[in-house]
Tab-separated table of C-alpha atoms in Angstrom:
chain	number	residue	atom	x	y	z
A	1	UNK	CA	76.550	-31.230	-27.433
A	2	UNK	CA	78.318	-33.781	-25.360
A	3	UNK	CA	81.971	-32.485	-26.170
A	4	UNK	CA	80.801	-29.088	-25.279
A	5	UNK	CA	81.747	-27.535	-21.976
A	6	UNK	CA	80.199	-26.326	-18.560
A	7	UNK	CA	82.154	-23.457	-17.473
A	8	UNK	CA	81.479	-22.912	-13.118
A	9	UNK	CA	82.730	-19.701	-12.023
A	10	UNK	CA	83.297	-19.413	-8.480
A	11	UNK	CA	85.776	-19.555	-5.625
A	12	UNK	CA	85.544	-21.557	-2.156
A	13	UNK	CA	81.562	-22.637	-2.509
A	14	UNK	CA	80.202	-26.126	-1.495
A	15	UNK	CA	76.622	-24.840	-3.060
A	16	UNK	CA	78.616	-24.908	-6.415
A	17	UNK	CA	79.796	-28.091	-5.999
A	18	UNK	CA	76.401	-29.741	-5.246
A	19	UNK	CA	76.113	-28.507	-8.909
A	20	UNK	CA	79.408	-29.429	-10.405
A	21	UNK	CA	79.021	-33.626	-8.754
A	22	UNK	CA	75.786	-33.407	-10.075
A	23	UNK	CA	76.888	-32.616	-13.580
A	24	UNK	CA	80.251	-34.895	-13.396
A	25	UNK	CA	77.690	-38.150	-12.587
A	26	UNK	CA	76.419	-37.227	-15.775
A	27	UNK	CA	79.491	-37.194	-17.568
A	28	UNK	CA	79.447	-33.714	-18.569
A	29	UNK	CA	82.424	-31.889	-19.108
A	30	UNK	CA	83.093	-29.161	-16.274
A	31	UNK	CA	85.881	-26.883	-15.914
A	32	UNK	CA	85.610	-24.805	-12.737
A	33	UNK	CA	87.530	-21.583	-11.897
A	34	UNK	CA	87.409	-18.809	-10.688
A	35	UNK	CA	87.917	-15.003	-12.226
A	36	UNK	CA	90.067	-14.499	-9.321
A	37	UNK	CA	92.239	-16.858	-10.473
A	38	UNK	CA	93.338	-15.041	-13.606
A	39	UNK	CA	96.145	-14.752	-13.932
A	40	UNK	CA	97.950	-16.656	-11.508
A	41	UNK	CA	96.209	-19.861	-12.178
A	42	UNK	CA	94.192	-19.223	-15.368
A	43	UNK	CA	95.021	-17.979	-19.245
A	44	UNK	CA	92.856	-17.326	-21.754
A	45	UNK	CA	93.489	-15.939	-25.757
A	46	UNK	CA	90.440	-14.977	-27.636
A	47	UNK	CA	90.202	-13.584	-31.493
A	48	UNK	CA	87.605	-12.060	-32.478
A	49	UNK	CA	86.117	-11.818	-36.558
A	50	UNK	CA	82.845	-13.565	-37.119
A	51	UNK	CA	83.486	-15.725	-34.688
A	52	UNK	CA	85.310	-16.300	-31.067
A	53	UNK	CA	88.373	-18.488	-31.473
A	54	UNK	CA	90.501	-19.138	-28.128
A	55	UNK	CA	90.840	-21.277	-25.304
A	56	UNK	CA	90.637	-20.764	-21.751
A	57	UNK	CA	93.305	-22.891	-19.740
A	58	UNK	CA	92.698	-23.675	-15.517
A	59	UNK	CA	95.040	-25.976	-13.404
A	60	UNK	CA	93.587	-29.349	-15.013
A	61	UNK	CA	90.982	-28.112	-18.240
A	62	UNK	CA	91.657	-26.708	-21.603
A	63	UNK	CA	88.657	-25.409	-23.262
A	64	UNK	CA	87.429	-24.361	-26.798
A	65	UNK	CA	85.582	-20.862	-26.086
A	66	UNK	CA	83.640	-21.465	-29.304
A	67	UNK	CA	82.637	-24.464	-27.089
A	68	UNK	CA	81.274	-23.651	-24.221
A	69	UNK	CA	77.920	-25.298	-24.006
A	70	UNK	CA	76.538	-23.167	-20.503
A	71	UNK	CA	78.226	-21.389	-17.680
A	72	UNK	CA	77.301	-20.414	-13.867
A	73	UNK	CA	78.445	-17.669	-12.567
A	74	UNK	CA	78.210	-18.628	-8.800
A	75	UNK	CA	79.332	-15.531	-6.849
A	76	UNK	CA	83.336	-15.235	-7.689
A	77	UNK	CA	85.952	-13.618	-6.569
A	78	UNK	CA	87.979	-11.012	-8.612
A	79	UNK	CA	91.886	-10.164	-9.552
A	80	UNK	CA	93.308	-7.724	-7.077
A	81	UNK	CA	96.801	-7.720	-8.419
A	82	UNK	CA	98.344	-7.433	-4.673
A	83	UNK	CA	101.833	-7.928	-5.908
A	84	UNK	CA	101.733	-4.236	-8.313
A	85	UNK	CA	101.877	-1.334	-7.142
A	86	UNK	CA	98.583	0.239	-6.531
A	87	UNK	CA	98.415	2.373	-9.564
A	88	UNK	CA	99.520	-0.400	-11.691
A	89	UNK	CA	96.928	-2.843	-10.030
A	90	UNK	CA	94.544	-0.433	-10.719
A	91	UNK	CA	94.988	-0.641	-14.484
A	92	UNK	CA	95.725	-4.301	-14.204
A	93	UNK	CA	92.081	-4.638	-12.811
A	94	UNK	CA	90.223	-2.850	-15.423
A	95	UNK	CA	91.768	-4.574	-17.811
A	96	UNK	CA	90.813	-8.529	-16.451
A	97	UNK	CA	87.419	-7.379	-15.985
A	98	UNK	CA	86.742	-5.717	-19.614
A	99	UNK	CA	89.242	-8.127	-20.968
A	100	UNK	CA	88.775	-11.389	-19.512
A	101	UNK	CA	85.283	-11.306	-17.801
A	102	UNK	CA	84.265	-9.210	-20.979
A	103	UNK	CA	85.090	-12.165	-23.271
A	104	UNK	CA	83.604	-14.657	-21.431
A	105	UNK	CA	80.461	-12.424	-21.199
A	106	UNK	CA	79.957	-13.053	-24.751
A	107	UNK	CA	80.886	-16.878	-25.693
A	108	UNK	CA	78.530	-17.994	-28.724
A	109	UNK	CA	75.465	-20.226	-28.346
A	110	UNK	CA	76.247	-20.426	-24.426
A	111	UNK	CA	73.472	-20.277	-22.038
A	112	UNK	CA	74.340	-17.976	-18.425
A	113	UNK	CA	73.062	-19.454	-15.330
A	114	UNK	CA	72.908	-16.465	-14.960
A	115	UNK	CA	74.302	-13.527	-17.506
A	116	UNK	CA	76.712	-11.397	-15.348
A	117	UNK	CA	75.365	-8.035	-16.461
A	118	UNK	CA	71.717	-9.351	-16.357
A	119	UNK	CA	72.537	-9.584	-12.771
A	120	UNK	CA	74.028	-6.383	-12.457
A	121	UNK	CA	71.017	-5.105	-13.677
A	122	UNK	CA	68.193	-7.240	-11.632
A	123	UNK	CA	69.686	-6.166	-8.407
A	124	UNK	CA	68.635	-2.447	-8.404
A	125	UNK	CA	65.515	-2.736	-6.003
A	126	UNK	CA	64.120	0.599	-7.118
A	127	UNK	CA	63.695	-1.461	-10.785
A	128	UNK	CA	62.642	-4.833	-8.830
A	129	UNK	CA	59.923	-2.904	-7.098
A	130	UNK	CA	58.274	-1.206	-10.088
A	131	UNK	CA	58.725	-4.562	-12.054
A	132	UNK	CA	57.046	-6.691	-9.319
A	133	UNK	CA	54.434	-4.371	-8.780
A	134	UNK	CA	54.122	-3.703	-12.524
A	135	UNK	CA	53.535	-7.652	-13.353
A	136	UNK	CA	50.939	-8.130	-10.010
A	137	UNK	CA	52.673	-8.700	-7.469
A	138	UNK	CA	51.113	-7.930	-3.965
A	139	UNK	CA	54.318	-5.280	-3.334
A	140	UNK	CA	54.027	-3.583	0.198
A	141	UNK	CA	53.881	0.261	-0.117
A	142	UNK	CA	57.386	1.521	0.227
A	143	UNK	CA	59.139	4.919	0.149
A	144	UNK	CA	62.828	5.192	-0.857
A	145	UNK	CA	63.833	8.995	-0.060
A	146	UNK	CA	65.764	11.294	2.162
A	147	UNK	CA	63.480	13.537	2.951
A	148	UNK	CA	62.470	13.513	6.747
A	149	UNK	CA	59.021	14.699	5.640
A	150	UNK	CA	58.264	12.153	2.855
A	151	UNK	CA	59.367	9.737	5.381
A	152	UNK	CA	57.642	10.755	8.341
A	153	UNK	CA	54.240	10.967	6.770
A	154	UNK	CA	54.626	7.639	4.688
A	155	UNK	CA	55.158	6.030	8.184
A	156	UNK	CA	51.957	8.087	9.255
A	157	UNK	CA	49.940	6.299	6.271
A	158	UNK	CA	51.236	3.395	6.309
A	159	UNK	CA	52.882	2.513	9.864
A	160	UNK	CA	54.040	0.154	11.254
A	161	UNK	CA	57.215	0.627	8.978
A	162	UNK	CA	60.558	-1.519	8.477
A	163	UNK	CA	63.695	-0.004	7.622
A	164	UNK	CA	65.501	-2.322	4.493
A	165	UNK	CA	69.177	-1.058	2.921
A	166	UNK	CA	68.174	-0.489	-0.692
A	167	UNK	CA	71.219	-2.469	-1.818
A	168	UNK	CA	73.767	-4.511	0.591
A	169	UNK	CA	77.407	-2.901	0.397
A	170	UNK	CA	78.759	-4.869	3.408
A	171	UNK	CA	79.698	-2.597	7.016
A	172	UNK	CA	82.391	-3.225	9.400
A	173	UNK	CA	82.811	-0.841	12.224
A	174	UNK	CA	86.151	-1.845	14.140
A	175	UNK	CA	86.860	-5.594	13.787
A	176	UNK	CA	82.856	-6.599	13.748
A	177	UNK	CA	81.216	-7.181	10.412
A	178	UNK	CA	77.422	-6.184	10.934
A	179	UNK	CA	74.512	-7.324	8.752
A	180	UNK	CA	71.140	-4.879	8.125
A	181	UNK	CA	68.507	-6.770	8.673
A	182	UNK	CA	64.755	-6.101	8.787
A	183	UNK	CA	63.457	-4.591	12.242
A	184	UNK	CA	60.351	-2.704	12.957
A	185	UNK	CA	61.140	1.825	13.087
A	186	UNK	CA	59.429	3.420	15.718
A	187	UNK	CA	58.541	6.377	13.566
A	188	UNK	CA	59.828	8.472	16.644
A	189	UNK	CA	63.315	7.350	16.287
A	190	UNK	CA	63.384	8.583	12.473
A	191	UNK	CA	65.327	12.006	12.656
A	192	UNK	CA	67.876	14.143	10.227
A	193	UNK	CA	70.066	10.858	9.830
A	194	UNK	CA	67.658	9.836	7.174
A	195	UNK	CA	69.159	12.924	4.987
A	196	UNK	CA	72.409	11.761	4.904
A	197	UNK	CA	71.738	9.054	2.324
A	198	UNK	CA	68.616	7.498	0.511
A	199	UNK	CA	66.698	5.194	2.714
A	200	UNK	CA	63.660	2.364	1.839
A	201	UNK	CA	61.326	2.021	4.285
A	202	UNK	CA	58.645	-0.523	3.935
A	203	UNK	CA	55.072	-1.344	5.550
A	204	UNK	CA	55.555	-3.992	7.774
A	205	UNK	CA	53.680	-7.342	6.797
A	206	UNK	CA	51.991	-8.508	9.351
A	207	UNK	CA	53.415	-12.056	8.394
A	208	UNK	CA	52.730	-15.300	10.046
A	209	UNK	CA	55.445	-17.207	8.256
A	210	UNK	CA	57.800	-16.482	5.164
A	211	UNK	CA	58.677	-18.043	2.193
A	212	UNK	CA	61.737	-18.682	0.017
A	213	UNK	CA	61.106	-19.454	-3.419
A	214	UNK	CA	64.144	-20.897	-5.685
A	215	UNK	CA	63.214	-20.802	-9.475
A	216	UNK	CA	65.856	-22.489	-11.411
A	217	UNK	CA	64.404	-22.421	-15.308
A	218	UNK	CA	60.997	-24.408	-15.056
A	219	UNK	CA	61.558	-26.164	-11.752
A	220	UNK	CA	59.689	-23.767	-8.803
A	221	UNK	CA	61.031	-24.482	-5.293
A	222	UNK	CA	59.289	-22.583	-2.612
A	223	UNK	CA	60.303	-23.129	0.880
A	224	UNK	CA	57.791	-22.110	4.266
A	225	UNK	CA	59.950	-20.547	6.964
A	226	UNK	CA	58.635	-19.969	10.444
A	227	UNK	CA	60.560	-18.062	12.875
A	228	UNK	CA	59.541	-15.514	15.580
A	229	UNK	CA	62.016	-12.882	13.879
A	230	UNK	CA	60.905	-10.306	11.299
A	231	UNK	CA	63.911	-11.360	9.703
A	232	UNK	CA	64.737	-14.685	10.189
A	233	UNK	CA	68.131	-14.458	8.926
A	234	UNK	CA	68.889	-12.522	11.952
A	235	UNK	CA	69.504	-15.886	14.155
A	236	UNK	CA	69.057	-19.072	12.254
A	237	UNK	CA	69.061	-20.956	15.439
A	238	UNK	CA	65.063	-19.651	16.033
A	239	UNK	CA	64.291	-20.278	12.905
A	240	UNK	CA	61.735	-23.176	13.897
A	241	UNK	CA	60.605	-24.714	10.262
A	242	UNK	CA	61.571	-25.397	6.678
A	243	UNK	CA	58.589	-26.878	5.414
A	244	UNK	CA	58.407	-27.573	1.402
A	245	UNK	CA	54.773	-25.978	0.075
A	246	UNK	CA	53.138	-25.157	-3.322
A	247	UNK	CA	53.020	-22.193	-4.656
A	248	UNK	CA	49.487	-20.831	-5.140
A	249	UNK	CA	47.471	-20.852	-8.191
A	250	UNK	CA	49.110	-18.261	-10.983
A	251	UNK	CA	52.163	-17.396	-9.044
A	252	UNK	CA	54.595	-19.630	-11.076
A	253	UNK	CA	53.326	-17.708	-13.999
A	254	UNK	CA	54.028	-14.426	-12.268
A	255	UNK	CA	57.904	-15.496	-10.802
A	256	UNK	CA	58.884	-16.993	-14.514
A	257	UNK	CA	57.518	-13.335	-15.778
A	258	UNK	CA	59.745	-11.772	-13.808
A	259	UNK	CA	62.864	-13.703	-14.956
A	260	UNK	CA	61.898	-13.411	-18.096
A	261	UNK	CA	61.573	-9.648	-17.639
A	262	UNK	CA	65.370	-9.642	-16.479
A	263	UNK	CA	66.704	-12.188	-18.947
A	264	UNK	CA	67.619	-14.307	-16.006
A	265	UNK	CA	67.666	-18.296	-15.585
A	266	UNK	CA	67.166	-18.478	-12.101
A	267	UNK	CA	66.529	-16.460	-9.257
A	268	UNK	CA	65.727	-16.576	-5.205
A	269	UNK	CA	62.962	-15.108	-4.476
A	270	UNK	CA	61.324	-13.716	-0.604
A	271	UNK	CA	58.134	-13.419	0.065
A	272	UNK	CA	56.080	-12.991	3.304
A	273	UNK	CA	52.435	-14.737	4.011
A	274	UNK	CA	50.122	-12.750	6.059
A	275	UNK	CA	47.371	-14.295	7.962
A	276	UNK	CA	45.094	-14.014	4.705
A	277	UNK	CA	47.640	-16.193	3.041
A	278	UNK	CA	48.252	-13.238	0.553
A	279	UNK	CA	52.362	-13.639	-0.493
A	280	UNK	CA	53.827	-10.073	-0.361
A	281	UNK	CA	56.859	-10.058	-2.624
A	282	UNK	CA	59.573	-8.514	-1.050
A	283	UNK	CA	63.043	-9.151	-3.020
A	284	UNK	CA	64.155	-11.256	-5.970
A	285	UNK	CA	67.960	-12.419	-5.607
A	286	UNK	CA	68.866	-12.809	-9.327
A	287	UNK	CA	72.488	-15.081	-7.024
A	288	UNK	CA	70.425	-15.783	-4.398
A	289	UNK	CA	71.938	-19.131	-1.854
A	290	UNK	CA	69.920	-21.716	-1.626
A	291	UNK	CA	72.294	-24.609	-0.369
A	292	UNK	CA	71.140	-24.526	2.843
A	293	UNK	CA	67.180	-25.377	1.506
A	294	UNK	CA	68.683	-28.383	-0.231
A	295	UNK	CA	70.548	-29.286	3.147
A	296	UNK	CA	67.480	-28.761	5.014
A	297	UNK	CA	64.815	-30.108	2.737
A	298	UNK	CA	66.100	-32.381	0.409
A	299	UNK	CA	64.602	-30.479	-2.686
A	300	UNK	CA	66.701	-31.351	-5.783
A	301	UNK	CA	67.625	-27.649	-6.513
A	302	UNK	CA	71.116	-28.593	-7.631
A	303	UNK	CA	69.819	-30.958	-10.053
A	304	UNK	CA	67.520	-28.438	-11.323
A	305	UNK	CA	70.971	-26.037	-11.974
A	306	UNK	CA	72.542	-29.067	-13.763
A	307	UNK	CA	69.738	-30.096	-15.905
A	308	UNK	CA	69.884	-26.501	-17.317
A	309	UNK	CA	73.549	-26.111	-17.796
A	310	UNK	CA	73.297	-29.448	-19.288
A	311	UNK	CA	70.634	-28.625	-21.240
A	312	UNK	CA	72.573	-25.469	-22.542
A	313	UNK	CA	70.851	-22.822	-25.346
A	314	UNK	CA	66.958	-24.955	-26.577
B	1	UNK	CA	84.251	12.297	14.173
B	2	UNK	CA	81.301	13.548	16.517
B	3	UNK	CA	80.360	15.108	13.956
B	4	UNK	CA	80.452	12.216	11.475
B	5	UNK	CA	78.699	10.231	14.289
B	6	UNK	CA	75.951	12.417	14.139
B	7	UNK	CA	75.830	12.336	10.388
B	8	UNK	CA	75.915	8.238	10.238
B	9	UNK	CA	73.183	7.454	7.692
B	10	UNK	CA	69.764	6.024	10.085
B	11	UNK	CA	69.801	2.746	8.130
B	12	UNK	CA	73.287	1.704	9.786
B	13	UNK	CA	72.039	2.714	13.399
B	14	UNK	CA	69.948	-0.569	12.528
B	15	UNK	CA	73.293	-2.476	11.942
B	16	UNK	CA	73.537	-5.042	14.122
B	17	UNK	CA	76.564	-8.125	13.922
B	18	UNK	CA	76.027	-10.879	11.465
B	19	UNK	CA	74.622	-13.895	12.370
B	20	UNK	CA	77.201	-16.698	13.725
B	21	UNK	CA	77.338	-20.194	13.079
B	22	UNK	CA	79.528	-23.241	14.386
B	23	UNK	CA	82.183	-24.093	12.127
B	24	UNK	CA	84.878	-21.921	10.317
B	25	UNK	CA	85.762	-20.912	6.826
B	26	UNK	CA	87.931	-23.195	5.221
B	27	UNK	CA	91.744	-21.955	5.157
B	28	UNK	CA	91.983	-22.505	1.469
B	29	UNK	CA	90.312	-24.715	-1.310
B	30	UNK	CA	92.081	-26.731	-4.490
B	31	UNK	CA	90.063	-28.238	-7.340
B	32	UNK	CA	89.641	-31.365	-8.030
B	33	UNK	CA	91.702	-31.558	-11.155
B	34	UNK	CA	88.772	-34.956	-12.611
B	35	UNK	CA	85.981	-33.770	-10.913
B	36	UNK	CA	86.045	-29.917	-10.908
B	37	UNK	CA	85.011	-30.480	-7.190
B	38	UNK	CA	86.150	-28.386	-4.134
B	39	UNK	CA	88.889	-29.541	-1.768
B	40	UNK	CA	88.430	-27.659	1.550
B	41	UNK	CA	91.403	-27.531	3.861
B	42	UNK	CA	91.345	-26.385	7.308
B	43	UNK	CA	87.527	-26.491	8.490
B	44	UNK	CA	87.129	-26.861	11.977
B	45	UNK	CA	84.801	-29.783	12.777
B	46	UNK	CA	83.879	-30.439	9.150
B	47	UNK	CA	81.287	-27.901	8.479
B	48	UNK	CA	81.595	-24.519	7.170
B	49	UNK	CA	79.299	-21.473	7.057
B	50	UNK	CA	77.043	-21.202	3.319
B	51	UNK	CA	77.376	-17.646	2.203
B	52	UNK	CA	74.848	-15.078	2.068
B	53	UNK	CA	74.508	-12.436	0.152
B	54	UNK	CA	73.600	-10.076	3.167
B	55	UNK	CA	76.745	-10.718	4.947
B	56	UNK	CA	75.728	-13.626	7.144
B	57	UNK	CA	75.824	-17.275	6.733
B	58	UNK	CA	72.895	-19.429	5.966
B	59	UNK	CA	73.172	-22.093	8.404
B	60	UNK	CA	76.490	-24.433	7.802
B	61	UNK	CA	76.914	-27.067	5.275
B	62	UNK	CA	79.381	-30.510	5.661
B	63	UNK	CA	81.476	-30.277	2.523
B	64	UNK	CA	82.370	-33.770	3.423
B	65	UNK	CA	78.905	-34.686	1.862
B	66	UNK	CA	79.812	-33.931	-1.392
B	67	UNK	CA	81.849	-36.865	-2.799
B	68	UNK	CA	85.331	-36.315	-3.641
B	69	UNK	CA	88.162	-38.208	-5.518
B	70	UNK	CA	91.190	-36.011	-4.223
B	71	UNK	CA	93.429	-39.323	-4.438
B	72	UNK	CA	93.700	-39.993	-8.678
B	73	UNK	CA	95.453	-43.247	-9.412
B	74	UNK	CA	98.025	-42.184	-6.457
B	75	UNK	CA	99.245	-39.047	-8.445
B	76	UNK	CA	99.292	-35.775	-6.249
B	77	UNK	CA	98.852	-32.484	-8.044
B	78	UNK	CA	96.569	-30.702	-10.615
B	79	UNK	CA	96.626	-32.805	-14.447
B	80	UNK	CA	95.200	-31.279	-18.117
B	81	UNK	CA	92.340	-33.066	-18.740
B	82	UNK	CA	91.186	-31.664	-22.149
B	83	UNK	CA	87.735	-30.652	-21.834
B	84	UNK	CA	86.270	-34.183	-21.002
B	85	UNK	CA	86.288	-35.420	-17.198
B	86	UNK	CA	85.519	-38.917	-17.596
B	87	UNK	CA	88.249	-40.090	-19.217
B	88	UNK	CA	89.368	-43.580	-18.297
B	89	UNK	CA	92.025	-42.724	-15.739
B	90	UNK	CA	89.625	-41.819	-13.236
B	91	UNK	CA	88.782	-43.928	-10.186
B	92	UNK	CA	85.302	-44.904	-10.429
């Protein structure tokens, strides 16, 4: 195990490199790229019969693919092929992602921190709504639709309502960049706009604080946020408190059910605490961030991530 | 594009500008070719936004916490370093 390889995919991330110092001061082998590097800066051959045989080479590393003991797939970047012409880079992108990403989607005996296409699929929040419901969660009635109607009389039942993009696809209009976040829908304001596309909307908690839970394989970091907001990620500068709390009794059980539902090592959980202290489960993250907690908390989450990759496939 | 005004899905009349933080995105990043650690370049005052996956930043981070060796025995530039790090030409 100790000649076998971490593999860090990822671009320009200081969250990753919490990780990669804190496997290097163990003296495990790292090599760090990312898939947007291929293939200006990184080569790879693979053969395939019973088993993988190949190496992947980056800047400084050469690496056995039959070796790979875990890798993290931290958010990268992908090949764009600028320099082709656009039909050519077209091709030339299909083929790095089935060729290149595809192999290293199925190195032998390597643990994924986390799988690539188990994120894929963990992010659909349809699925992450009838999962978390499905296990126990407390989930807060939603609606996803485009029907005006259905809409309307869900925010009759259930109002006050929030308005949440079912999946986050980025939106610049001119040369702003604008974020959705969570705000309270005066059901007066909802109109024939909500046809145009599908649309969640969500009872609002009526939440005194939320929480950010980081599970990262048996280690459970939850994180108490207080801010006036009903999203707090809409100004960080009101958020008012990061205060490090337990989890309450079962719901460890519940949040390692869910990964294991997904297949997935880790994943960043959001909750919101009403004044009951019920935790309504809003979103699971399966490449959440949680840097920032670290920075602000001093939890050892990056530790956690390299005591798994270390650990590799138990 | 009135038209397509009119027709603008509801959920982005709720768009508003991502949150802002102090500090700027680095203007490019190497690797530390012995400890597989970033090497930012061109951050403004040392810190640097922490990504989000909902297009904002989560507060800003000093990458200058992180140790790095960026200066190996004097030699500039990337080396092969078969799959093991710590092998004895590194500085600590």
């Amino acid at each position: 195990m100790t000649d076998t390889t971490v593999l860090v995919v990822t671009g320009m991330d200081t969250t990753a490199d919490a990780v990669i110092h804190e496997l290097y001061s163990r003296g495990v082998p790292v090599a760090r790229f990312d898939l947007g590097d291929f293939p200006a800066a990184v080569s790879f051959a693979a053969e395939f019969g019973k088993d993988i045989a190949g190496r992947l080479e980056t800047p400084s590393r050469s690496v056995d693919l039959a070796r790979v003991r875990s890798l993290y797939y931290r958010r990268p970047t992908f090949s764009e092929f600028g320099d082709l012409d656009p039909g050519d880079a077209q091709f030339a992108v299909a083929q790095a992602r089935f060729g290149f990403s595809g192999t290293l989607q199925c190195l032998p005996d390597c643990l994924y921190v986390n799988h690539p296409r188990k994120i894929a699929a963990a992010e659909w929040k349809p699925a992450q709504l009838e999962t978390a419901a499905r296990l126990g969660f407390c989930v807060p009635p939603t609606i996803v639709s485009n029907e005006q109607n259905a809409i309307t009389a869900f925010a009759k039942t259930h109002g006050p309502i929030v308005y949440k993009p079912v999946t986050w696809s980025g939106y610049i209009r001119g040369d702003t960049a604008y974020g959705l976040y969570v705000r309270e829908v005066d059901p007066a304001e909802l109109n024939e706009t909500v046809t145009t596309t599908a649309h969640l909307f969500q009872a609002k908690v009526d939440k005194i604080a939320d929480v950010r839970v980081t599970v990262v394989g048996a280690e459970v970091f939850c994180v108490r946020i207080t801010s006036p907001l009903t999203d707090w990620r809409e100004n960080y500068d009101l958020v008012e408190s990061y205060t490090v709390i337990d989890p309450p009794e079962g719901m460890s059980g519940l949040l390692r059910a869910y990964l294991d539902h997904w297949g997935l090592v880790y994943g960043c959980f959001d909750f919101g605490i009403d004044r009951h202290g019920t935790w309504w489960w809003y979103e699971c993250n399966p490449a959440g961030e949680w840097g920032w907690l670290q920075h602000h908390t001093g939890q050892p989450i990056a530790s956690a991530f390299a005591d798994v990759l270390e650990g590799g496939v138990t | 594009m009135a038209n397509r005004d009119a027709r603008r899905p509801f959920g982005l009349t709720r768009a508003a500008p991502v949150a802002t933080t102090p500090g700027t995105w680095p203007s490019s990043m190497s690797v530390d070719p012995v400890t597989q650690v970033g090497v930012y370049y061109g951050i403004d005052g040392g810190v640097m936004p922490l990504m989000s996956s909902g297009g904002g930043a989560h507060g800003t981070y000093d990458p200058t916490s992180i140790p790095q060796m960026t200066d190996i025995d004097g030699k500039d530039g990337p080396r092969k370093v078969p799959d093991a790090p710590r092998s004895d030409d590194t500085t600590d």
